[in-house]
């Protein structure tokens, strides 16, 4: 892979004072007047927080919208699984928060690998999101005086996280869903459910539509539009075991990548520190326990390696509260990457708990004694219930057992300040793009970004495309649509034709284990090179020995899984190559060769302070690297410290 940039990526970042850039940029953008908006059709792929809020807002503005939902209902989007909260710089606690502090914490939390201008805009827009959601009736928690309540999250020393018990994602999604369905009822959104996008259609270099496959009938359909918005989430399921819903996949982003959209920073994967540990090979996914639990729960392990006594039998003096010991300023609220690596370290040293030894305790004993069970139950009751139902243990009586797991992906399709990819007319929102979190996302910022992109950013910036380009009439009879549909049909037919001996699931498990072992919480050059060879061999074996049962003309989840895995097998090679080329440690990308004497991530700002954007050259061929150099005007580059 070429280590040098071959083109200059135009990020379209405005100049001038950082705090004024977004306002001035909106003013400078061309506008589409209300009467003309109804002439434009916009496709939105994905109806979670980012896609649902974008579809609702664009339809409210007067655009004709087609929305595509892979589930049977938009209420089942994976956004619903977010538990802990959403950040906003409202400073209701009067503890020193501000737009600048949220901006600073986010850039620092991302280990200085995010684009400053995008992060500042996110911090600015955060305050509007809360007002929007309250107006929609989202039932945020409130203090006794009626003000919205806040709690703390990792990577910050202020309380800025708004929440609805442990169901924040669900409540926010219902707000966006209600706004979207209002527009469906009004006839301004044409909703397609149980429908998967299988290709992007590019006409004369501009995204002008998509090809879809109906998941019930297997029928293919062509849809033309003036702009395409992808809001299809992240690629965490490349690891097989993750906290993501099983339907979460990389296919839409990967189809766009193969049509010319650059893929940025695919090696940046977030490992969440508080998940229910793996209990057996039968599992197909993992369960998240909200980071908000670290507000009141204390993380610890026995000081003595191999100590398998019950937690209640281990005296206080024989407990190692290792996060509080190592990071006295932040304690249990260090960022996710720091907490995850430290959990792995103590388990590797033999201090892990549980039958596997790959777990640490999250203990609420002190909080219950201090505040009372009723208070803790009011804050986290549904989370405690979920934990007990899964494990059979009552966390009011014994500590939770937790361990890190794949959760979120900071990498994604490259976008400029307008959220437009390198394919004109193709916009990418939420977790599907790379733009706001750098190498590590702070907790409670995913919901913030998804709603910021959907409610406030893309409704403004899409005008740069619709009013700024000459868009000729394009219909689904165009040759580009026929080509994309034929390619898609051939791909699924090829999967059905293999008729090998191995299940799709067995291939996915092997791919996931390879990625976890060699490109998970810790990576090194030898392991990454080994993974490259294994992934290529596995991809070849997949196309020669996979067995997909059923047919392509009816509901066939085995075929769906095979199609998505085929894309994961190609994507995984790019992910590993990106991790291998980045000779530094930063955030969620921890190269064992690059760490401080204290075991912390050691960045190389001289050589790697850039976004790595990869251009597809074909399956099995090295992708071409393009660099977007990162500059830091407001937050100066320093070694991260949470001590």
PDB file of C-alpha atoms in Angstrom, residues 83 151 153 274 289-298 333 362-364 379-380 383-384 400 402:
ATOM      1  CA  UNK A  83     -28.611   3.047  26.936  1.00  0.00           C
ATOM      2  CA  UNK A 151     -25.025  12.523  34.785  1.00  0.00           C
ATOM      3  CA  UNK A 153     -19.734   9.886  31.421  1.00  0.00           C
ATOM      4  CA  UNK A 274     -18.689  -2.640  30.354  1.00  0.00           C
ATOM      5  CA  UNK A 289     -24.127  -2.636  30.040  1.00  0.00           C
ATOM      6  CA  UNK A 290     -24.297   1.153  29.907  1.00  0.00           C
ATOM      7  CA  UNK A 291     -21.225   3.249  30.648  1.00  0.00           C
ATOM      8  CA  UNK A 292     -23.477   5.274  32.942  1.00  0.00           C
ATOM      9  CA  UNK A 293     -23.071   2.441  35.459  1.00  0.00           C
ATOM     10  CA  UNK A 294     -19.508   3.648  36.006  1.00  0.00           C
ATOM     11  CA  UNK A 295     -20.939   6.742  37.722  1.00  0.00           C
ATOM     12  CA  UNK A 296     -21.821   4.683  40.781  1.00  0.00           C
ATOM     13  CA  UNK A 297     -20.172   1.317  40.193  1.00  0.00           C
ATOM     14  CA  UNK A 298     -16.549   0.791  41.248  1.00  0.00           C
ATOM     15  CA  UNK A 333     -14.771   7.548  34.391  1.00  0.00           C
ATOM     16  CA  UNK A 362     -18.379  -3.578  38.683  1.00  0.00           C
ATOM     17  CA  UNK A 363     -19.519  -3.132  42.266  1.00  0.00           C
ATOM     18  CA  UNK A 364     -22.463  -1.031  43.540  1.00  0.00           C
ATOM     19  CA  UNK A 379     -31.171   5.459  37.962  1.00  0.00           C
ATOM     20  CA  UNK A 380     -30.395   2.008  36.592  1.00  0.00           C
ATOM     21  CA  UNK A 383     -30.176  -2.252  33.409  1.00  0.00           C
ATOM     22  CA  UNK A 384     -30.000  -4.235  36.627  1.00  0.00           C
ATOM     23  CA  UNK A 400     -21.632  -7.313  38.076  1.00  0.00           C
ATOM     24  CA  UNK A 402     -17.964  -7.156  32.957  1.00  0.00           C
TER      25      UNK A 402
END
